[in-house]
XYZ file of C-alpha atoms in Angstrom:
678
model
C 10.950 -74.587 -57.309
C 7.545 -73.447 -59.124
C 5.250 -70.763 -58.067
C 3.025 -73.280 -56.072
C 6.081 -74.963 -54.359
C 5.811 -78.635 -54.015
C 2.108 -78.511 -55.001
C 1.234 -80.480 -58.332
C -1.256 -82.558 -59.576
C 0.511 -85.864 -58.202
C -0.592 -84.434 -54.776
C -4.330 -85.320 -55.310
C -4.871 -89.162 -54.356
C -6.257 -90.234 -57.688
C -4.680 -93.544 -57.534
C -6.472 -94.401 -54.241
C -10.173 -93.814 -54.924
C -11.462 -94.533 -50.932
C -9.584 -90.818 -49.631
C -10.424 -89.105 -52.474
C -14.014 -90.353 -52.486
C -14.692 -89.646 -48.882
C -12.749 -86.266 -48.926
C -14.912 -85.433 -51.471
C -18.249 -86.057 -49.777
C -16.974 -84.131 -46.930
C -16.386 -81.201 -49.517
C -19.281 -81.462 -51.040
C -21.549 -81.635 -47.880
C -20.159 -78.792 -46.600
C -20.840 -77.234 -49.990
C -24.173 -78.055 -49.727
C -24.678 -76.514 -46.043
C -23.131 -73.404 -47.263
C -25.611 -72.875 -50.205
C -28.576 -73.438 -48.014
C -27.620 -71.160 -45.314
C -27.284 -68.539 -48.455
C -30.297 -69.740 -49.919
C -32.405 -69.366 -46.564
C -30.901 -65.901 -46.127
C -29.170 -67.107 -42.637
C -25.559 -65.675 -44.009
C -25.858 -62.244 -41.742
C -27.499 -63.782 -38.932
C -24.690 -66.400 -38.487
C -21.823 -63.878 -39.458
C -23.241 -61.472 -36.600
C -24.270 -63.856 -34.149
C -22.140 -66.711 -34.049
C -18.979 -66.339 -36.273
C -17.932 -62.955 -34.939
C -19.396 -63.234 -31.800
C -16.974 -63.056 -28.296
C -19.816 -64.600 -26.142
C -18.620 -67.050 -23.931
C -21.594 -69.306 -24.278
C -21.792 -69.219 -28.180
C -17.970 -69.956 -28.385
C -18.333 -72.996 -25.869
C -21.276 -74.072 -28.213
C -19.451 -73.660 -31.598
C -16.456 -75.616 -29.546
C -18.561 -78.715 -28.902
C -20.020 -78.835 -32.223
C -16.670 -78.742 -33.668
C -15.861 -81.560 -31.691
C -19.398 -83.311 -32.389
C -18.470 -83.106 -36.192
C -14.780 -84.215 -35.406
C -16.018 -87.180 -33.728
C -18.065 -88.167 -36.868
C -14.928 -88.233 -39.094
C -12.655 -89.832 -36.462
C -15.047 -92.486 -35.988
C -15.515 -92.985 -39.586
C -11.516 -94.206 -39.126
C -12.480 -96.161 -36.571
C -15.142 -98.045 -38.248
C -12.304 -98.595 -41.326
C -9.780 -99.963 -38.734
C -11.984 -102.705 -37.046
C -13.262 -103.282 -40.638
C -9.948 -104.051 -42.155
C -8.576 -106.113 -39.162
C -11.699 -108.099 -39.147
C -11.247 -109.120 -42.896
C -7.590 -108.768 -43.040
C -6.588 -112.175 -41.631
C -4.532 -113.878 -44.127
C -5.662 -111.653 -46.635
C -5.016 -107.814 -47.671
C -8.471 -106.359 -46.898
C -9.591 -103.348 -48.557
C -6.986 -100.704 -46.677
C -3.518 -100.624 -48.471
C -0.734 -100.421 -46.007
C 0.016 -96.789 -46.582
C -3.753 -95.692 -46.281
C -4.058 -97.968 -43.068
C -1.203 -95.665 -41.637
C -3.144 -92.711 -42.393
C -5.923 -93.960 -41.095
C -4.542 -94.688 -37.666
C -2.610 -91.783 -37.262
C -5.560 -89.608 -38.113
C -7.888 -91.334 -36.007
C -5.691 -90.476 -32.797
C -4.951 -87.133 -34.058
C -8.315 -86.392 -34.520
C -9.941 -87.806 -31.168
C -7.398 -86.471 -28.896
C -6.985 -82.687 -30.237
C -9.955 -81.938 -32.443
C -12.604 -84.103 -30.444
C -11.563 -84.547 -26.604
C -9.980 -80.765 -26.195
C -12.894 -79.235 -27.960
C -15.131 -81.024 -25.653
C -13.667 -80.052 -22.628
C -12.522 -76.489 -23.837
C -16.216 -76.127 -25.021
C -18.027 -77.259 -21.958
C -15.720 -74.762 -19.600
C -16.246 -71.997 -21.753
C -19.936 -72.355 -21.727
C -20.278 -72.909 -17.567
C -17.241 -71.738 -15.750
C -18.084 -67.871 -15.999
C -21.574 -68.741 -15.234
C -20.458 -70.682 -12.072
C -18.350 -67.962 -11.181
C -21.291 -65.558 -11.120
C -19.162 -62.999 -13.727
C -20.281 -61.573 -17.308
C -17.569 -63.495 -19.446
C -13.878 -64.448 -19.391
C -11.230 -61.980 -18.727
C -10.162 -62.069 -22.447
C -13.467 -62.352 -24.590
C -11.889 -61.267 -28.004
C -8.848 -63.793 -27.549
C -11.359 -66.185 -26.527
C -12.928 -65.793 -30.045
C -9.427 -66.328 -31.712
C -8.642 -69.810 -29.394
C -11.844 -71.267 -31.028
C -11.158 -70.238 -34.445
C -7.285 -71.432 -34.366
C -8.489 -74.899 -33.130
C -11.341 -75.050 -36.182
C -7.856 -74.049 -38.250
C -5.938 -77.027 -37.556
C -8.780 -79.310 -37.847
C -9.550 -77.849 -41.177
C -5.736 -78.603 -42.204
C -6.416 -82.149 -41.214
C -9.185 -82.836 -43.458
C -7.507 -81.006 -46.150
C -4.862 -83.620 -46.209
C -7.719 -86.080 -47.215
C -7.859 -84.365 -50.747
C -4.509 -82.787 -51.279
C -1.562 -84.907 -50.342
C -1.805 -87.151 -47.536
C -1.721 -87.379 -43.787
C 1.007 -88.390 -41.490
C 1.934 -92.376 -41.371
C 3.680 -92.230 -38.272
C 1.005 -92.516 -35.484
C -0.783 -89.734 -33.790
C 2.847 -88.845 -32.339
C 5.201 -88.349 -35.045
C 8.207 -90.549 -33.498
C 11.318 -89.884 -35.104
C 13.511 -91.247 -36.932
C 10.429 -92.351 -38.587
C 8.928 -88.632 -39.018
C 12.458 -87.303 -40.150
C 12.920 -86.000 -43.619
C 14.345 -89.006 -44.649
C 11.720 -91.752 -43.917
C 8.826 -89.502 -44.456
C 9.637 -87.408 -47.344
C 6.098 -86.415 -48.107
C 3.999 -83.844 -46.754
C 1.928 -86.291 -43.995
C 4.231 -84.965 -41.229
C 3.964 -81.491 -42.296
C 0.342 -81.583 -42.219
C 0.285 -83.332 -38.583
C 2.997 -80.483 -37.392
C 1.441 -77.167 -39.011
C -2.103 -78.376 -37.697
C -0.848 -78.893 -34.318
C 0.897 -76.121 -33.978
C -1.709 -73.711 -34.752
C -4.702 -75.462 -32.791
C -1.814 -75.646 -29.918
C -1.527 -71.942 -29.892
C -5.401 -71.548 -29.574
C -5.329 -73.894 -27.003
C -2.604 -72.153 -25.073
C -4.392 -68.982 -25.107
C -7.284 -70.605 -23.865
C -5.522 -71.630 -20.984
C -4.058 -68.014 -20.456
C -7.476 -66.938 -20.470
C -9.200 -69.533 -18.128
C -6.365 -69.385 -15.372
C -6.935 -65.085 -15.497
C -10.656 -65.798 -15.101
C -10.846 -67.752 -12.702
C -8.277 -66.529 -10.463
C -9.417 -62.697 -10.689
C -12.942 -62.592 -11.870
C -14.869 -64.293 -9.379
C -18.293 -63.067 -7.827
C -18.508 -60.857 -4.731
C -17.614 -63.383 -1.768
C -16.674 -66.446 -3.902
C -13.669 -67.373 -2.217
C -11.389 -70.519 -3.512
C -13.278 -72.776 -1.211
C -16.581 -71.542 -2.240
C -16.026 -72.381 -6.179
C -17.978 -75.221 -7.569
C -15.939 -78.131 -8.270
C -15.914 -77.888 -11.991
C -14.350 -74.604 -11.482
C -11.423 -76.127 -9.589
C -11.153 -79.173 -12.295
C -11.159 -76.052 -14.930
C -8.534 -74.319 -13.131
C -6.064 -77.316 -12.832
C -6.812 -78.180 -16.635
C -5.736 -74.701 -17.485
C -2.671 -74.803 -15.303
C -1.585 -77.917 -17.047
C -2.188 -76.568 -20.489
C -0.358 -73.364 -19.896
C 2.802 -75.568 -18.356
C 2.784 -78.248 -20.916
C 1.493 -76.692 -24.525
C 4.848 -74.638 -24.657
C 6.725 -78.123 -24.436
C 4.592 -79.318 -27.179
C 5.205 -76.360 -29.319
C 8.484 -76.181 -28.597
C 9.101 -80.215 -29.265
C 7.028 -79.887 -32.841
C 9.148 -76.668 -33.908
C 12.346 -78.514 -33.370
C 11.033 -81.380 -35.545
C 10.064 -78.775 -38.040
C 13.527 -77.391 -37.938
C 14.897 -80.617 -38.738
C 12.671 -80.749 -41.712
C 12.835 -77.818 -43.047
C 16.236 -76.737 -42.519
C 18.472 -79.223 -41.766
C 18.823 -79.553 -37.875
C 19.278 -82.525 -36.214
C 17.973 -82.217 -32.654
C 16.148 -85.724 -33.059
C 18.636 -87.655 -35.815
C 20.678 -90.311 -34.181
C 22.956 -90.458 -36.988
C 23.692 -87.146 -37.259
C 24.492 -86.244 -33.399
C 21.024 -85.835 -32.225
C 19.067 -87.745 -30.160
C 15.575 -89.521 -30.712
C 15.136 -90.355 -27.311
C 15.021 -86.404 -26.769
C 11.905 -86.384 -28.594
C 10.193 -89.140 -26.592
C 10.732 -87.352 -23.395
C 9.854 -84.004 -24.450
C 6.401 -85.368 -26.149
C 5.373 -87.199 -23.024
C 6.288 -84.279 -20.448
C 3.110 -82.926 -22.568
C 1.357 -86.086 -23.280
C 0.686 -87.466 -19.631
C -0.147 -84.094 -18.500
C -2.653 -83.708 -21.647
C -4.612 -87.074 -20.442
C -5.462 -84.946 -17.143
C -6.172 -81.838 -19.021
C -8.933 -83.796 -20.557
C -9.772 -86.207 -17.674
C -9.766 -83.207 -14.865
C -12.613 -81.328 -16.494
C -14.771 -84.461 -17.233
C -13.982 -85.199 -12.785
C -15.652 -81.966 -12.287
C -18.607 -82.735 -14.925
C -19.174 -85.678 -12.519
C -19.356 -83.862 -9.223
C -21.717 -81.505 -10.547
C -23.600 -84.215 -11.938
C -23.655 -86.464 -8.958
C -24.536 -83.846 -6.422
C -27.215 -82.295 -8.407
C -28.939 -86.320 -9.211
C -28.315 -87.493 -5.601
C -29.657 -83.863 -3.960
C -27.005 -83.680 -1.689
C -23.720 -81.556 -1.358
C -20.715 -83.133 -2.929
C -19.169 -85.535 -0.083
C -15.743 -84.479 0.920
C -15.517 -80.941 -1.120
C -12.025 -80.121 0.476
C -10.678 -83.448 -0.057
C -11.860 -83.581 -3.966
C -9.765 -79.832 -4.290
C -6.853 -81.521 -2.711
C -7.112 -84.604 -4.848
C -7.396 -82.308 -8.106
C -4.220 -80.273 -7.287
C -2.462 -83.336 -6.607
C -3.529 -84.883 -9.868
C -2.385 -81.504 -11.540
C 1.231 -81.636 -10.209
C 2.043 -85.791 -9.940
C 0.622 -85.822 -13.577
C 4.427 -84.121 -14.415
C 6.151 -86.855 -12.805
C 4.970 -90.092 -14.321
C 5.698 -89.523 -18.309
C 8.655 -92.021 -18.335
C 6.261 -95.055 -18.007
C 5.685 -94.717 -21.870
C 8.963 -95.811 -22.663
C 9.865 -98.654 -19.718
C 11.540 -100.931 -22.119
C 13.973 -98.113 -23.731
C 16.553 -98.729 -21.632
C 16.612 -95.921 -18.919
C 17.554 -98.519 -16.202
C 15.651 -100.234 -13.120
C 16.279 -97.104 -10.834
C 14.484 -95.004 -12.962
C 11.834 -97.133 -14.167
C 11.200 -98.039 -10.422
C 10.728 -94.365 -9.586
C 8.240 -93.597 -12.462
C 6.671 -96.862 -11.620
C 5.778 -95.798 -8.254
C 5.056 -92.047 -9.313
C 2.360 -93.562 -11.533
C 0.483 -95.947 -9.038
C 0.856 -92.769 -6.354
C -1.277 -90.517 -9.306
C -4.164 -93.262 -8.690
C -4.485 -92.677 -5.099
C -6.359 -89.019 -5.399
C -7.994 -90.584 -8.612
C -9.435 -93.066 -6.092
C -10.489 -90.498 -3.659
C -12.939 -88.933 -6.185
C -14.262 -92.218 -7.053
C -15.031 -93.040 -3.431
C -16.306 -89.196 -2.893
C -19.155 -89.769 -5.589
C -20.134 -92.950 -4.257
C -20.406 -91.268 -0.712
C -22.308 -88.283 -2.384
C -24.637 -90.909 -3.624
C -24.920 -92.880 -0.620
C -27.830 -91.728 1.335
C -29.177 -89.406 -1.068
C -32.367 -89.347 -3.451
C -30.686 -90.504 -6.582
C -32.504 -89.576 -9.811
C -31.422 -91.867 -12.501
C -31.602 -89.479 -15.400
C -29.448 -89.541 -18.667
C -26.788 -87.289 -17.147
C -26.491 -89.392 -13.934
C -26.312 -92.701 -16.090
C -23.206 -91.649 -17.968
C -21.850 -90.443 -14.384
C -22.303 -94.370 -12.881
C -21.181 -95.926 -16.443
C -17.990 -93.807 -16.071
C -17.258 -94.906 -12.850
C -17.624 -98.500 -13.330
C -15.745 -98.627 -16.547
C -12.969 -96.228 -15.566
C -12.253 -98.271 -12.351
C -11.686 -101.128 -14.663
C -9.541 -99.604 -16.976
C -7.620 -97.207 -14.286
C -6.722 -100.866 -12.461
C -5.181 -102.312 -16.130
C -3.066 -98.665 -16.005
C -1.716 -99.646 -12.859
C -0.912 -102.980 -13.849
C 0.858 -101.437 -16.585
C 2.755 -98.929 -14.229
C 4.525 -101.961 -12.968
C 7.699 -102.229 -15.351
C 8.139 -105.830 -15.376
C 4.630 -106.152 -16.556
C 4.849 -103.458 -18.856
C 7.814 -105.136 -20.646
C 5.379 -108.090 -21.449
C 2.374 -105.227 -22.510
C 4.299 -102.446 -24.152
C 3.132 -102.062 -27.574
C 0.345 -104.768 -27.513
C -3.385 -103.970 -27.907
C -3.815 -104.367 -24.140
C -2.578 -101.123 -23.842
C -4.453 -99.768 -26.661
C -7.862 -101.184 -24.912
C -6.432 -99.691 -21.554
C -6.112 -96.376 -23.439
C -9.826 -96.445 -24.987
C -11.145 -97.936 -21.963
C -10.020 -94.750 -19.770
C -10.418 -91.912 -22.132
C -13.884 -93.069 -23.576
C -15.284 -93.506 -20.110
C -13.804 -90.514 -18.499
C -13.670 -88.056 -21.221
C -16.278 -89.246 -23.912
C -19.085 -90.201 -21.219
C -17.777 -87.076 -19.235
C -18.483 -84.775 -22.195
C -21.860 -86.658 -22.729
C -22.599 -86.008 -19.285
C -22.109 -82.699 -19.279
C -23.768 -81.816 -22.614
C -26.879 -83.605 -21.508
C -26.994 -82.113 -18.193
C -26.345 -78.461 -19.701
C -27.885 -78.922 -22.773
C -31.210 -76.910 -21.467
C -29.028 -74.303 -20.125
C -27.401 -73.384 -23.753
C -30.749 -73.923 -25.097
C -33.638 -73.814 -23.200
C -34.961 -77.056 -23.466
C -34.081 -80.616 -22.347
C -33.080 -83.364 -24.315
C -35.496 -86.334 -24.955
C -34.714 -89.011 -22.006
C -36.012 -92.157 -23.766
C -33.644 -91.725 -26.542
C -30.668 -90.272 -24.140
C -30.883 -93.621 -22.180
C -30.626 -95.484 -25.323
C -27.657 -93.973 -26.313
C -26.072 -94.714 -22.715
C -26.613 -98.184 -23.148
C -25.406 -98.644 -26.561
C -22.157 -96.738 -25.941
C -21.777 -98.704 -22.713
C -22.235 -102.312 -24.338
C -20.267 -101.161 -27.065
C -17.159 -99.719 -25.357
C -16.759 -103.502 -23.932
C -17.791 -105.169 -27.093
C -15.237 -103.465 -29.044
C -12.217 -103.108 -26.498
C -12.844 -105.687 -24.117
C -11.697 -108.351 -26.505
C -8.403 -105.919 -26.849
C -7.130 -107.044 -23.495
C -7.531 -111.008 -24.286
C -5.796 -110.415 -27.687
C -3.176 -108.195 -26.306
C -1.934 -110.665 -23.957
C -1.980 -113.043 -26.338
C 0.523 -111.096 -28.395
C -1.176 -109.069 -30.513
C 0.792 -105.601 -31.061
C -1.115 -102.598 -32.402
C -1.347 -101.375 -35.844
C -1.544 -104.586 -37.710
C -2.786 -103.957 -41.371
C -3.214 -107.870 -41.666
C -2.496 -111.087 -39.262
C -2.366 -114.661 -39.915
C -2.937 -115.803 -36.220
C -6.115 -117.703 -36.305
C -6.998 -117.322 -32.450
C -6.989 -113.806 -32.974
C -9.540 -113.379 -35.836
C -12.627 -114.365 -33.785
C -12.164 -111.564 -30.839
C -11.384 -109.026 -33.691
C -14.930 -110.170 -35.292
C -16.292 -109.479 -31.880
C -14.507 -105.807 -31.688
C -15.897 -104.709 -35.145
C -19.081 -105.595 -33.977
C -18.416 -103.366 -30.841
C -17.898 -100.833 -33.045
C -21.171 -101.330 -34.912
C -23.319 -100.915 -31.344
C -21.147 -97.672 -30.659
C -22.332 -96.309 -34.053
C -26.116 -97.384 -33.056
C -25.491 -95.142 -29.900
C -24.103 -92.015 -32.289
C -27.213 -92.621 -34.446
C -29.245 -92.447 -30.992
C -28.076 -89.215 -29.974
C -28.350 -87.939 -33.621
C -32.240 -88.858 -33.133
C -32.045 -87.294 -29.764
C -31.576 -84.172 -30.932
C -33.532 -84.382 -33.850
C -36.979 -85.188 -31.555
C -35.835 -82.987 -28.873
C -35.804 -79.874 -31.476
C -38.827 -80.932 -33.052
C -40.483 -81.292 -29.723
C -38.786 -78.183 -28.107
C -41.813 -76.397 -27.123
C -43.284 -78.837 -24.630
C -39.587 -79.157 -23.563
C -39.024 -75.498 -22.497
C -37.171 -74.463 -19.440
C -38.843 -71.211 -18.601
C -37.205 -71.245 -15.013
C -33.958 -71.693 -15.737
C -33.587 -74.509 -13.204
C -34.906 -77.832 -14.761
C -32.844 -80.011 -12.850
C -33.109 -78.749 -9.439
C -29.182 -77.486 -9.187
C -27.191 -76.320 -6.888
C -24.609 -73.700 -8.257
C -25.152 -70.484 -9.853
C -25.596 -71.590 -13.712
C -29.064 -72.186 -12.723
C -29.784 -68.920 -11.149
C -30.019 -67.152 -14.539
C -32.572 -68.010 -17.467
C -32.277 -70.557 -19.901
C -30.606 -69.589 -22.465
C -28.883 -66.847 -20.392
C -28.614 -63.631 -21.718
C -25.511 -62.083 -23.050
C -24.905 -60.517 -19.524
C -25.368 -63.782 -17.588
C -26.778 -61.597 -14.568
C -28.853 -58.507 -14.309
C -26.724 -58.124 -10.959
C -23.847 -59.870 -9.607
C -24.386 -62.563 -7.098
C -23.029 -62.397 -3.840
C -22.182 -65.612 -2.559
C -22.254 -66.273 0.904
C -21.409 -70.352 1.025
C -20.365 -73.240 -0.967
C -23.842 -73.936 -2.865
C -25.128 -70.326 -3.108
C -27.973 -70.852 -5.422
C -29.332 -73.937 -3.129
C -29.348 -71.588 -0.355
C -31.163 -69.348 -1.740
C -33.942 -71.886 -2.983
C -34.209 -73.319 0.292
C -34.384 -69.887 2.173
C -37.238 -69.088 -0.939
C -39.324 -72.367 0.025
C -39.189 -71.613 3.737
C -40.477 -68.178 3.177
C -42.763 -68.572 0.051
C -40.956 -65.766 -2.262
C -37.800 -65.214 -3.953
C -35.049 -63.926 -1.457
C -33.232 -61.701 -4.058
C -35.213 -58.651 -4.187
C -35.645 -56.902 -7.870
C -32.152 -55.267 -8.463
C -31.809 -51.779 -9.435
C -31.500 -52.167 -12.884
C -28.345 -50.335 -14.796
C -27.020 -50.306 -18.019
C -24.369 -53.064 -18.671
C -21.190 -52.501 -21.142
C -20.533 -55.772 -23.106
C -17.789 -56.576 -25.305
C -18.662 -56.195 -29.055
C -18.508 -58.385 -31.567
C -15.250 -59.079 -33.848
C -14.259 -61.128 -36.882
C -10.619 -60.763 -35.309
C -10.493 -64.633 -34.665
C -12.481 -65.959 -37.727
C -10.117 -63.568 -39.950
C -6.859 -64.964 -38.354
C -7.776 -68.290 -38.728
C -8.484 -67.908 -42.583
C -4.725 -66.546 -42.753
C -3.336 -69.086 -40.413
C -5.020 -71.795 -42.385
C -3.342 -69.946 -45.576
C 0.054 -69.696 -43.662
C -0.166 -73.209 -42.772
C -1.037 -74.980 -45.863
C 1.641 -72.538 -47.597
C 4.410 -74.148 -45.235
C 3.307 -77.668 -46.035
C 3.672 -77.086 -49.791
C 6.753 -74.670 -49.576
C 4.618 -72.103 -51.171
C 7.226 -69.216 -49.720
C 4.895 -66.132 -51.287
C 1.649 -67.141 -50.037
C 3.358 -67.935 -46.086
C 4.324 -63.990 -46.375
C 0.897 -63.050 -47.487
C -0.430 -65.225 -44.672
C 1.850 -63.815 -42.066
C 1.367 -60.329 -43.139
C -2.459 -60.766 -43.033
C -2.283 -62.056 -39.546
C -0.452 -59.026 -38.309
C -2.655 -56.602 -40.033
C -5.628 -58.208 -38.625
C -4.124 -57.808 -34.977
C -3.061 -53.987 -35.764
C -6.556 -53.339 -37.001
C -8.172 -55.092 -33.668
C -5.734 -52.694 -31.439
C -6.896 -49.944 -33.139
C -10.438 -50.022 -32.905
C -12.172 -47.038 -31.412
C -15.200 -48.802 -30.029
C -14.605 -52.218 -28.406
C -17.807 -52.213 -26.277
C -21.314 -51.973 -26.482
C -24.069 -51.038 -23.748
C -26.990 -52.871 -23.103
C -30.016 -50.616 -21.932
C -31.043 -50.752 -18.393
C -34.521 -51.315 -20.000
C -33.756 -54.503 -21.914
C -31.797 -55.822 -18.822
C -35.081 -55.429 -16.830
C -37.270 -56.820 -19.342
C -35.327 -59.895 -19.306
C -34.779 -60.178 -15.915
C -38.348 -59.662 -14.973
C -39.300 -62.587 -16.912
C -37.328 -64.991 -15.354
C -38.127 -63.897 -12.051
C -41.971 -64.404 -12.923
C -41.472 -67.603 -14.123
C -39.338 -68.389 -10.909
C -42.136 -67.178 -8.751
C -44.689 -69.128 -10.745
C -42.727 -72.391 -10.201
C -42.095 -71.596 -6.539
C -45.900 -71.216 -6.096
C -46.142 -74.384 -7.657
C -43.829 -76.298 -5.706
C -45.494 -75.022 -2.899
C -48.810 -76.061 -3.526
C -47.522 -79.635 -4.512
C -45.960 -79.478 -0.983
C -49.275 -78.596 0.993
C -51.040 -81.097 -1.202
C -48.779 -84.235 -0.310
C -48.909 -83.016 3.457
C -52.906 -83.239 3.438
C -52.863 -86.813 1.559
C -50.535 -88.050 4.523
C -53.124 -86.786 6.968
């Protein structure tokens, strides 16, 4: 064993130019950005205001930025896969089998763990404390640690492009393929340590948000007065707390098999690979709802706001949300109906898989009834919500079909299954993230996004989704299995060419979103939202300025009904003035910024990289550094900073003045309309 363990020059993929050049390109872009930031003198600002920030709003924005960057990274893998299959008819294509295996494994891993999760957790970070009417999450520094550990896991995944290789077993490392005998390289190790590190961060997030929602609500905000997004966030984080320890333990057992010679999953040495299947899907199916439930909450907020009506069936939505939360733990075996559990077990899990569709259907009907009779405004967030309802309903029905064991025997491991999964995840999670992003962007940054380009992005994504994955149902029914690097069935090729075209359409949608940001930033002065309420919103996040101050609210609001801000606005319009008198301004204590999260993540990357390559002295150094970081944090003398009452008053009075001006404008518009009618 050398000083650098297994790390040698052979670890660099010099014989495979595609991953080497793509990795170098990413590395050079990153270096160029860092140099530009340093040359412009932005390093102190970034360190002070972002990297060390414990403000839930900035952490939420950083989560979403991480998810956006990783979306581009994962989408590049999608382009390579679809292009490979489009040209690999009776031909080798441009991706050798070993690289193709890495691409589809990296694509699934990145999209689930480092795109969908950061999108949902980012929006929860940004909005949940505002909707609850509180100043921050329960554990602000832990929140920072959670984010940076997630970023550390993403960094390890991308390091595999340049040093070594990534996992080639799929987005879930099934044994025996992931056992050391069949995967002797470092790919599975990269996967396991990246997910372990980011998974610990996600588990911290779950604990943080469950505590925040249960313990830190504004005065008067009972459970049945919480916004629907808070309810779905609570359900998702309860699932995180219950399910992610299962993932941690499962990957821990696999690592013990690989590193120490244990045989938890080795069929030929007393273990059982089916144990892995049960454990990983006992986490994996709740994970689907960890992603989908917050998206359902986003759609509830968007549909209610842009229908100008309270959410229909609010209490039934709560029951449906918690029913999904519970039943999601009872359906995992439908992922391996074909593996010999028997007719009785298959029937039980098939029925449970159909039952979980009922509360989901309740949500769909409640959103439709909310729109019915309302004044529906087809702004970009509302379009994403409508697009979701159409695509998700179709995708959900294909899921119910596969919940029937005899049908699943035919469709299992086919492209039909992959089409269903993408249909559901893209329409629910990705469209939900985009709906929330466009809806709450002005709250985060103080100006609205360009509507025209937003609608272009919506249509391109929706059309691209169906062009890219509609044919997947057809070739799946024709017998095409997943993960084929090449094929020789002529009937499949036209459909695979269409699917490649769908990916191009989605790429145009992504480019439209990038253009939307560029155009909106350049024209931000005329897009400013001075009132903090650009959409005529209904919940407390719109009761403060855009972007909100560090303390969120100058005085914590008193909640008297289900839609407190809408009630305040209604009464203000009736009497012609703001109903909340100017509060008695006091100094506010807020948590002090801390580098703990960033430094911990640095040592986590060092430790993970060292474990992957068996550099044991570096493992010890990384663990000692992480421990020392927390010791230093625990012994801090000053963990809060005081915001003076004068600063609180200045910020709040400016927002009150803007809201008063807007109220007067609305009243003048109403009087003008009445006069024109007379």
